mmCIF file of C-alpha atoms and ligand atoms in Angstrom:
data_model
loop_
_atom_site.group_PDB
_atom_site.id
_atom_site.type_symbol
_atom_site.label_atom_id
_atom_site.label_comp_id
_atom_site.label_asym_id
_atom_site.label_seq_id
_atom_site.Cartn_x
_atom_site.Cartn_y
_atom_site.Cartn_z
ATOM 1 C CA UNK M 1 156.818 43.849 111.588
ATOM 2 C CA UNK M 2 157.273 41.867 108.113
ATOM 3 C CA UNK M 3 153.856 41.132 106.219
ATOM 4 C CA UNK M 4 153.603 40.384 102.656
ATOM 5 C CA UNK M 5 150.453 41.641 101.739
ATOM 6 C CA UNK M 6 149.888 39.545 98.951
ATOM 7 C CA UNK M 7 150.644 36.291 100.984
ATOM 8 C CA UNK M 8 147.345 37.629 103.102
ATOM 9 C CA UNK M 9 145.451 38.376 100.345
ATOM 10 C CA UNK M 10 146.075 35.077 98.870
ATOM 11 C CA UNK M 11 144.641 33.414 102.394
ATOM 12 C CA UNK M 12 141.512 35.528 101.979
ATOM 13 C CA UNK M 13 140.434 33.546 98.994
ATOM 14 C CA UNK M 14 139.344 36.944 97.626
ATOM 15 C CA UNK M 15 139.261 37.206 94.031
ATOM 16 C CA UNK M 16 142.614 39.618 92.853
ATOM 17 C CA UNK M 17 142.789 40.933 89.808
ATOM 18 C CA UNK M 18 146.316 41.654 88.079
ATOM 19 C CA UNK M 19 148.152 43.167 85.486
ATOM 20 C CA UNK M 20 151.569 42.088 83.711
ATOM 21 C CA UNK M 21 154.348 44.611 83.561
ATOM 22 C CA UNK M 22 157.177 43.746 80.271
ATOM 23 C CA UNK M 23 158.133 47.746 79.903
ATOM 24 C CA UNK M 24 160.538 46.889 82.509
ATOM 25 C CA UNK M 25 160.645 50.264 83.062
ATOM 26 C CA UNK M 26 160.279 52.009 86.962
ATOM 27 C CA UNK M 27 158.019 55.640 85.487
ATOM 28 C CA UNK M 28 155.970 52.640 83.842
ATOM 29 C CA UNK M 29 155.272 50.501 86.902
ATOM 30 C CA UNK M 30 154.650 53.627 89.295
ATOM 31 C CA UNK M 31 151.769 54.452 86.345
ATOM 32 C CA UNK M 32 150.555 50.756 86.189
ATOM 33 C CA UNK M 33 150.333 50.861 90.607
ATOM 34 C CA UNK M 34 147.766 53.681 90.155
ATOM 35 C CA UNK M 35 145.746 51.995 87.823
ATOM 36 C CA UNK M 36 143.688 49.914 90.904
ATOM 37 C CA UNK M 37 145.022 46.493 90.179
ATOM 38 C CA UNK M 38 145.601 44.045 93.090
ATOM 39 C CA UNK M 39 148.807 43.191 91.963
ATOM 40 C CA UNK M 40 151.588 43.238 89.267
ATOM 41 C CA UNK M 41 153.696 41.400 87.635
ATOM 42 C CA UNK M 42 157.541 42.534 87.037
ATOM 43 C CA UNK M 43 158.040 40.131 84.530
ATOM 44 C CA UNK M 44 161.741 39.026 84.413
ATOM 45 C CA UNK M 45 161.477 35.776 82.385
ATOM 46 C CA UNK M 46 159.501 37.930 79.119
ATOM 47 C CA UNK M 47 160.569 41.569 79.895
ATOM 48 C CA UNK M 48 163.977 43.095 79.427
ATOM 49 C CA UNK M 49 164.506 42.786 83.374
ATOM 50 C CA UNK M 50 167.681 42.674 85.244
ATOM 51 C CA UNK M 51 168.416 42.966 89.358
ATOM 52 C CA UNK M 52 168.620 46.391 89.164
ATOM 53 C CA UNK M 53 165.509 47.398 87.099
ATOM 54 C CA UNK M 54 163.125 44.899 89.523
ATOM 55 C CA UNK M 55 164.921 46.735 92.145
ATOM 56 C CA UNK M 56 163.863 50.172 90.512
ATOM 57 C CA UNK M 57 160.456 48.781 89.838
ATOM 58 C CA UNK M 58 160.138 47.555 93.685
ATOM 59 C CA UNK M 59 161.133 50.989 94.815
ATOM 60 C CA UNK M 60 158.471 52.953 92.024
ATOM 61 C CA UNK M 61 155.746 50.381 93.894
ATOM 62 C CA UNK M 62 156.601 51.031 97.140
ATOM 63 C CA UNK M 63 153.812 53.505 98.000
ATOM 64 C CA UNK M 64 151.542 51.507 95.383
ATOM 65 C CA UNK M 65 148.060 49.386 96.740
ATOM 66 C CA UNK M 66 148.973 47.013 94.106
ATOM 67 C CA UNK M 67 151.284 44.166 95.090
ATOM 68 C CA UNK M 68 154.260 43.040 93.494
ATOM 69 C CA UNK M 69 155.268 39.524 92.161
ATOM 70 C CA UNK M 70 158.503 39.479 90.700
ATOM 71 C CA UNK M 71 158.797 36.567 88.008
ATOM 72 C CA UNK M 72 162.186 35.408 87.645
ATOM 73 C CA UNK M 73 163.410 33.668 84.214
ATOM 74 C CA UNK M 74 164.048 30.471 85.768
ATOM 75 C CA UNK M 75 164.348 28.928 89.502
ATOM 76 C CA UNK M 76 167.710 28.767 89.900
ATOM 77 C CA UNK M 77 168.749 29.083 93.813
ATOM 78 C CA UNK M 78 171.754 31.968 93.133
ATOM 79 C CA UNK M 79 168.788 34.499 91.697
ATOM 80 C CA UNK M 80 166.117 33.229 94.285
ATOM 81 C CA UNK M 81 168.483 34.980 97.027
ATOM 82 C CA UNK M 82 169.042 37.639 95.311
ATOM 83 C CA UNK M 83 165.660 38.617 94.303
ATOM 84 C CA UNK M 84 164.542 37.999 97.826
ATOM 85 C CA UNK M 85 167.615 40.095 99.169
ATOM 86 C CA UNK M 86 166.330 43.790 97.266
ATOM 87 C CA UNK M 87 163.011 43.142 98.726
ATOM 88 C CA UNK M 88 160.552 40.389 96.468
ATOM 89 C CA UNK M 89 158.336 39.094 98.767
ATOM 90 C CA UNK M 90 156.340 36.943 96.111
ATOM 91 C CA UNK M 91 157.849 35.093 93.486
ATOM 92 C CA UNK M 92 156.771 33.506 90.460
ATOM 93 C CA UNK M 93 159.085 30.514 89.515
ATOM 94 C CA UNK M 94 158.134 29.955 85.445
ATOM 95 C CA UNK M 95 158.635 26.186 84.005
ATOM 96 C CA UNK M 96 158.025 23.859 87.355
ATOM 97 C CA UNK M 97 156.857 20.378 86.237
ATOM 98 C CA UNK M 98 157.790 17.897 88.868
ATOM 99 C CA UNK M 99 158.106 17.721 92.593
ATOM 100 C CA UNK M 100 161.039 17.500 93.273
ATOM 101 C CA UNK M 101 161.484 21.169 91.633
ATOM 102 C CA UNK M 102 158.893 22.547 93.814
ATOM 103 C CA UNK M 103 160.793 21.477 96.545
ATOM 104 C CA UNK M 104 164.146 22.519 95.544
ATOM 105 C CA UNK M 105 162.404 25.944 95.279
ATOM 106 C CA UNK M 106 160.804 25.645 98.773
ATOM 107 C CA UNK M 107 163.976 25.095 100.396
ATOM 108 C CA UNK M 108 165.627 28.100 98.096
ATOM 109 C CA UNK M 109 163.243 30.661 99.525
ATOM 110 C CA UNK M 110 163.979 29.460 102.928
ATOM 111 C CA UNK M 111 166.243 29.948 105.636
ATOM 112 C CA UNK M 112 168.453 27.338 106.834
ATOM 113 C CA UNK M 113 167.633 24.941 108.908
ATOM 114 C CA UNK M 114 164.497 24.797 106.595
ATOM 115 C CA UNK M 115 166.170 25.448 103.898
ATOM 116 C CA UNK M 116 169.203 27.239 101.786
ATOM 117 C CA UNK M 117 168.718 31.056 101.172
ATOM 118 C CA UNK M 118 171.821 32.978 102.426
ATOM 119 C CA UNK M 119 171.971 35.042 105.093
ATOM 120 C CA UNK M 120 172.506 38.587 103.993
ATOM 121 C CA UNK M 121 169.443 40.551 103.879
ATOM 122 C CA UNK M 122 170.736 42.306 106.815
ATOM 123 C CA UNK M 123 172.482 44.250 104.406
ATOM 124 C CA UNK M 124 170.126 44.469 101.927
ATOM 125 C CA UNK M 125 166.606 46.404 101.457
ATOM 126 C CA UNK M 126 164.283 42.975 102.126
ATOM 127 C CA UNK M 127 164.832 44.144 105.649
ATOM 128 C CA UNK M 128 164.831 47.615 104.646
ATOM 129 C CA UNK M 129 168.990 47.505 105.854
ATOM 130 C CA UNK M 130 167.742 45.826 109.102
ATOM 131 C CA UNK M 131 165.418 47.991 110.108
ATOM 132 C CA UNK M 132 162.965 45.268 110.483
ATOM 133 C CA UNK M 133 163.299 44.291 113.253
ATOM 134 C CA UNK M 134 161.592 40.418 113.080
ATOM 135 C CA UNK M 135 163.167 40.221 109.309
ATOM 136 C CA UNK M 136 165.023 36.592 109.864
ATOM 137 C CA UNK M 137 162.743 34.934 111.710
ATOM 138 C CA UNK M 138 159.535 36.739 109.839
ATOM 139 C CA UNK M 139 161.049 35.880 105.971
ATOM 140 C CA UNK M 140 160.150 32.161 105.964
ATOM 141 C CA UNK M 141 156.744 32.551 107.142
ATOM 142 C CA UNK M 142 155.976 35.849 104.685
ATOM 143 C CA UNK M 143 157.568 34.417 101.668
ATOM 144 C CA UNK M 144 155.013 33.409 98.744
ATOM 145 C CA UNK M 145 156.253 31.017 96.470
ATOM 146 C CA UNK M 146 154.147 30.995 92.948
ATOM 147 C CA UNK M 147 155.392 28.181 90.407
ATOM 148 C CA UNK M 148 153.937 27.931 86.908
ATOM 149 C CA UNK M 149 152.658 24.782 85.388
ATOM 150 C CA UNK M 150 152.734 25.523 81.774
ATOM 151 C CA UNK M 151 153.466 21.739 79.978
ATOM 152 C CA UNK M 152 151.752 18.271 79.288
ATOM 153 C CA UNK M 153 154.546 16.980 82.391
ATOM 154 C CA UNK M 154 153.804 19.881 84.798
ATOM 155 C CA UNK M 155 149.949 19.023 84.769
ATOM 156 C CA UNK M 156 150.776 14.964 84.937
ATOM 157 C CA UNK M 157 153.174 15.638 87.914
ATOM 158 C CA UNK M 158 149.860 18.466 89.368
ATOM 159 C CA UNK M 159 148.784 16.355 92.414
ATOM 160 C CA UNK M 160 152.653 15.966 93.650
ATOM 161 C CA UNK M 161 153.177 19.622 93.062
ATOM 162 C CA UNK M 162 150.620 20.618 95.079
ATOM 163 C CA UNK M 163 151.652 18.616 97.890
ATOM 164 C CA UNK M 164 154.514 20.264 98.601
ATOM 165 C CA UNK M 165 154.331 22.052 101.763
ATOM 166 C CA UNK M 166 155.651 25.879 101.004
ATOM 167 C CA UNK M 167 154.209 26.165 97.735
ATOM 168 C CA UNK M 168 151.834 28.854 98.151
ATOM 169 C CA UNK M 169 149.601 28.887 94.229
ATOM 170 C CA UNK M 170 150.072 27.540 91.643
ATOM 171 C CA UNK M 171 149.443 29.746 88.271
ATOM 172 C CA UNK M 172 148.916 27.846 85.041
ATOM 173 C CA UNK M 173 150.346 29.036 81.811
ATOM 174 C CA UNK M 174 148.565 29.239 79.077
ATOM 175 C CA UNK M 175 150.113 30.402 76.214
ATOM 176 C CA UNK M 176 153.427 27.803 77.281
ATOM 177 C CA UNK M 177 150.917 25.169 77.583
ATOM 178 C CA UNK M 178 149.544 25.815 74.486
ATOM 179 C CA UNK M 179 152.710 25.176 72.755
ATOM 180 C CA UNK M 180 153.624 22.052 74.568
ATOM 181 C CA UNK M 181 150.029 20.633 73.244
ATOM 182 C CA UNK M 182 151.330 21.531 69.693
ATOM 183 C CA UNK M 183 148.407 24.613 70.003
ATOM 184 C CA UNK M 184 151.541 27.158 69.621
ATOM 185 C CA UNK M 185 149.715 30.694 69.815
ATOM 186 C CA UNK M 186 146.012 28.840 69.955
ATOM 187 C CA UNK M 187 145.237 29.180 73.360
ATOM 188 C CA UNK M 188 141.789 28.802 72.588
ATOM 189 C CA UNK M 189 142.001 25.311 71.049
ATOM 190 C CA UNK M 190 139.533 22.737 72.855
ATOM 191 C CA UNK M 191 141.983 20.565 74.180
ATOM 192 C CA UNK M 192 144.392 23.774 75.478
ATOM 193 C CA UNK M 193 140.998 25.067 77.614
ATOM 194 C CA UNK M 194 139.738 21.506 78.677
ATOM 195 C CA UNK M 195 143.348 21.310 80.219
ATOM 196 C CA UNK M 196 143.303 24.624 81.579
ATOM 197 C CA UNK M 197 140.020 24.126 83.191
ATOM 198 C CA UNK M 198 140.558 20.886 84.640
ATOM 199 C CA UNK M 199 143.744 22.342 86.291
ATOM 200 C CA UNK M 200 142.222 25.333 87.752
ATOM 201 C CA UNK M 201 139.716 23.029 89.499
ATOM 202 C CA UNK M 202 142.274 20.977 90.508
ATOM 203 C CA UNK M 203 144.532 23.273 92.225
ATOM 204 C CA UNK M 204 141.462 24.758 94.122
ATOM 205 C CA UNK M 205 139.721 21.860 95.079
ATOM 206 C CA UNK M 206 143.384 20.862 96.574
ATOM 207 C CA UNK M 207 142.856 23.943 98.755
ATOM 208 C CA UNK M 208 145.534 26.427 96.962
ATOM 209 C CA UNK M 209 145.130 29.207 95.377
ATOM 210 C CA UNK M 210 145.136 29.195 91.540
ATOM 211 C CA UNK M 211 146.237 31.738 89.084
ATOM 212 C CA UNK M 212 146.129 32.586 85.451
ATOM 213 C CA UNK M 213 146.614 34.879 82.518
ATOM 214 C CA UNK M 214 144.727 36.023 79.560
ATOM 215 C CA UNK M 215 143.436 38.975 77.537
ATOM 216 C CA UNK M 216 140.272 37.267 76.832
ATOM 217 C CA UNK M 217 137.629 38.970 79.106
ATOM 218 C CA UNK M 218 135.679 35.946 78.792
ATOM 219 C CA UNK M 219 137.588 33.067 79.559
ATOM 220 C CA UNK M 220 139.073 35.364 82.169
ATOM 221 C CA UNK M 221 135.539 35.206 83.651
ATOM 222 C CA UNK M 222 134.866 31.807 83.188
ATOM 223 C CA UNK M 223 138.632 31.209 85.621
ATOM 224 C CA UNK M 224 137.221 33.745 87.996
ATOM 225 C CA UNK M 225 133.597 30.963 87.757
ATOM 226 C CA UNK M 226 135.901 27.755 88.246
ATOM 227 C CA UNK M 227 137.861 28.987 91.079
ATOM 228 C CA UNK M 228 141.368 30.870 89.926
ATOM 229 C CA UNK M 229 142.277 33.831 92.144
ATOM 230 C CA UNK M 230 144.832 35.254 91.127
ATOM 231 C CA UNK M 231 143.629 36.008 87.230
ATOM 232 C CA UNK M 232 146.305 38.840 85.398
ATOM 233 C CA UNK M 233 143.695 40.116 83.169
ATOM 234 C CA UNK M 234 146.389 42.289 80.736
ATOM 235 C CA UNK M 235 149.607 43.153 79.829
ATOM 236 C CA UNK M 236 151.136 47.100 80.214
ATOM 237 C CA UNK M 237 152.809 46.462 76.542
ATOM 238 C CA UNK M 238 149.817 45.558 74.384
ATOM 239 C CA UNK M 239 147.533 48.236 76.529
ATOM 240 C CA UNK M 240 150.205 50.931 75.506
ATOM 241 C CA UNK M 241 150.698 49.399 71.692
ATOM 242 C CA UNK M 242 147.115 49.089 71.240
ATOM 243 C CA UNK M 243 146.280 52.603 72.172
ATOM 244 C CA UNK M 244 148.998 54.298 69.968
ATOM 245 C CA UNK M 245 147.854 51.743 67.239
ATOM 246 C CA UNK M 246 144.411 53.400 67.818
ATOM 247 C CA UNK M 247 145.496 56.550 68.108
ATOM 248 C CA UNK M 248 147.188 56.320 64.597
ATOM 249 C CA UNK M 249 144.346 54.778 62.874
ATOM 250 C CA UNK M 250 141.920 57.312 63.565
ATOM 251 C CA UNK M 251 144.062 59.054 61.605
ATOM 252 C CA UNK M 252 144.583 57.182 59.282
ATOM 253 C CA UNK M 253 147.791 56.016 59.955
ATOM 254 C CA UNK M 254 148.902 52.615 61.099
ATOM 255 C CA UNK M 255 147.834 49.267 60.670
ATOM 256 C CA UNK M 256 145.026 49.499 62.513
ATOM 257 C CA UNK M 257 144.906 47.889 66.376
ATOM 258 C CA UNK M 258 143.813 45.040 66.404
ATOM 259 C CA UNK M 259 146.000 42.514 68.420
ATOM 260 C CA UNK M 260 147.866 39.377 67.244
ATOM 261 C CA UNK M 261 146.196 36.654 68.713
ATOM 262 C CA UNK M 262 147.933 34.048 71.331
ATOM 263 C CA UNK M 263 150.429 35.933 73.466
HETATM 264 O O1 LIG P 301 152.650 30.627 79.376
HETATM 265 C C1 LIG P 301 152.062 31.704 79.615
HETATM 266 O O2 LIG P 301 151.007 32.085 79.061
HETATM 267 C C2 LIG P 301 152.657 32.575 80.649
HETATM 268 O O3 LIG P 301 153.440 32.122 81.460
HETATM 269 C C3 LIG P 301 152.362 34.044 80.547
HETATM 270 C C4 LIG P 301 153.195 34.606 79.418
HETATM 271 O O4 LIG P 301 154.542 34.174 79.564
HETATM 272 C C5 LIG P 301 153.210 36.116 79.464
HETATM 273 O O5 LIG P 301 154.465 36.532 78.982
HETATM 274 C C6 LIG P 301 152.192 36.751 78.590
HETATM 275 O O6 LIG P 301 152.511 38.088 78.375
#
């Protein structure tokens, strides 16, 4: 039977707790799924990802109790179907500021006559080579479709983007926002957190779950206070650089580990 865990931890309204993944690297996400997140990121728009290392990563997280969420690069309906086709059950669409995209990427996650993915995971490990038995009819109703709002337009165009039926959270980036307020690398500016804020209470009191991502363990707290759910609290590349940074420096070596600020 086809369940995307995620998808039904989502429903619980349970805070989950996350962790990004840019070593795009299989040995480096079965590490990061025993760490005791709820889920991970495979981060294909940031990381050096391809088809074939998500696929690797998918397959190192199999036996994982974290969950996967695949971030592609962009939304475009070719790499939806593909991604869905090696086995992403949750996808998180970067760069979504109007309606009308959220709906295009409803009806790309979809099966016809609901919507436009191709036919084919049959042959392909979504249905674990058809050994699902309920895989066609199951996909549409498992699927979780993330998309980021992450500019001045996305959060203008919020209240029509949640309204789309099939759009399962909506995640709010900062550091993208940031930039598109002319706070480039300031995610911490006033104006950058009042918008933040004011989305995250938006998206929940509209009934969906909300998501985020930052390093700070205090605004990650202060999400956690205004509603978000899904909060990523870290990133696998500047745990592993600050720790050999660290390392160094107690030796003397280095410059020391202290992190640029704004991601
Ligand atoms: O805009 C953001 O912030 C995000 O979407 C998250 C960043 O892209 C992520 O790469 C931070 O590592």
């Amino acid at each position: 039977m086809l369940k995307n865990p995620f998808k039904a931890a989502l429903a619980s309204r349970k805070p989950l707790i996350g962790l990004w993944l840019n070593m795009a690297d299989a040995y480096a996400a079965s590490m990061a799924g025993q760490a005791g997140f709820d889920w991970l990121v495979i981060d294909g728009e940031h990381g050096p990802n391809d088809l074939r290392s998500v696929l690797h990563q998918l397959q190192a997280l199999e036996s994982s109790p974290s969950f996967p969420v695949v971030r592609l690069p962009v939304g475009e309906k070719w790499m939806i179907k593909q991604f869905l086709d090696i086995g992403a059950q949750t996808l998180l669409i970067p760069m979504v500021d109007t309606r009308e995209q959220a709906e295009a990427l409803v009806r790309a996650v979809r099966y016809p006559p609901y919507g436009e993915r191709g036919m084919g995971a049959a042959v392909a490990r979504a249905s674990r080579f058809n050994t699902i038995d309920d895989y066609a009819q199951a996909a549409d109703r498992e699927v979780c479709l993330l998309v980021q709002a992450e500019t001045r337009q996305a959060l203008e165009n919020l209240d029509a983007i949640l309204s789309v039926d099939g759009v399962d959270g909506v995640f709010i980036g900062p550091a993208d926002l940031a930039a598109d307020m002319g706070f480039a690398g300031q995610l911490d500016a006033e104006p950058v957190q009042q918008a933040i804020e004011a989305a995250l209470v938006k998206i929940t009191a509209a009934g969906k779950p909300a998501g985020i991502l930052t390093f700070d363990e205090n605004l990650n707290k202060r999400y956690l206070s205004l509603g978000a759910q899904f909060v990523a609290v870290g990133g696998d590349v500047t745990e592993f650089v600050t720790a050999l940074r660290r390392l160094a420096s107690r030796y003397g070596r280095g410059v020391g580990a202290e992190n640029g600020k704004g991601y």
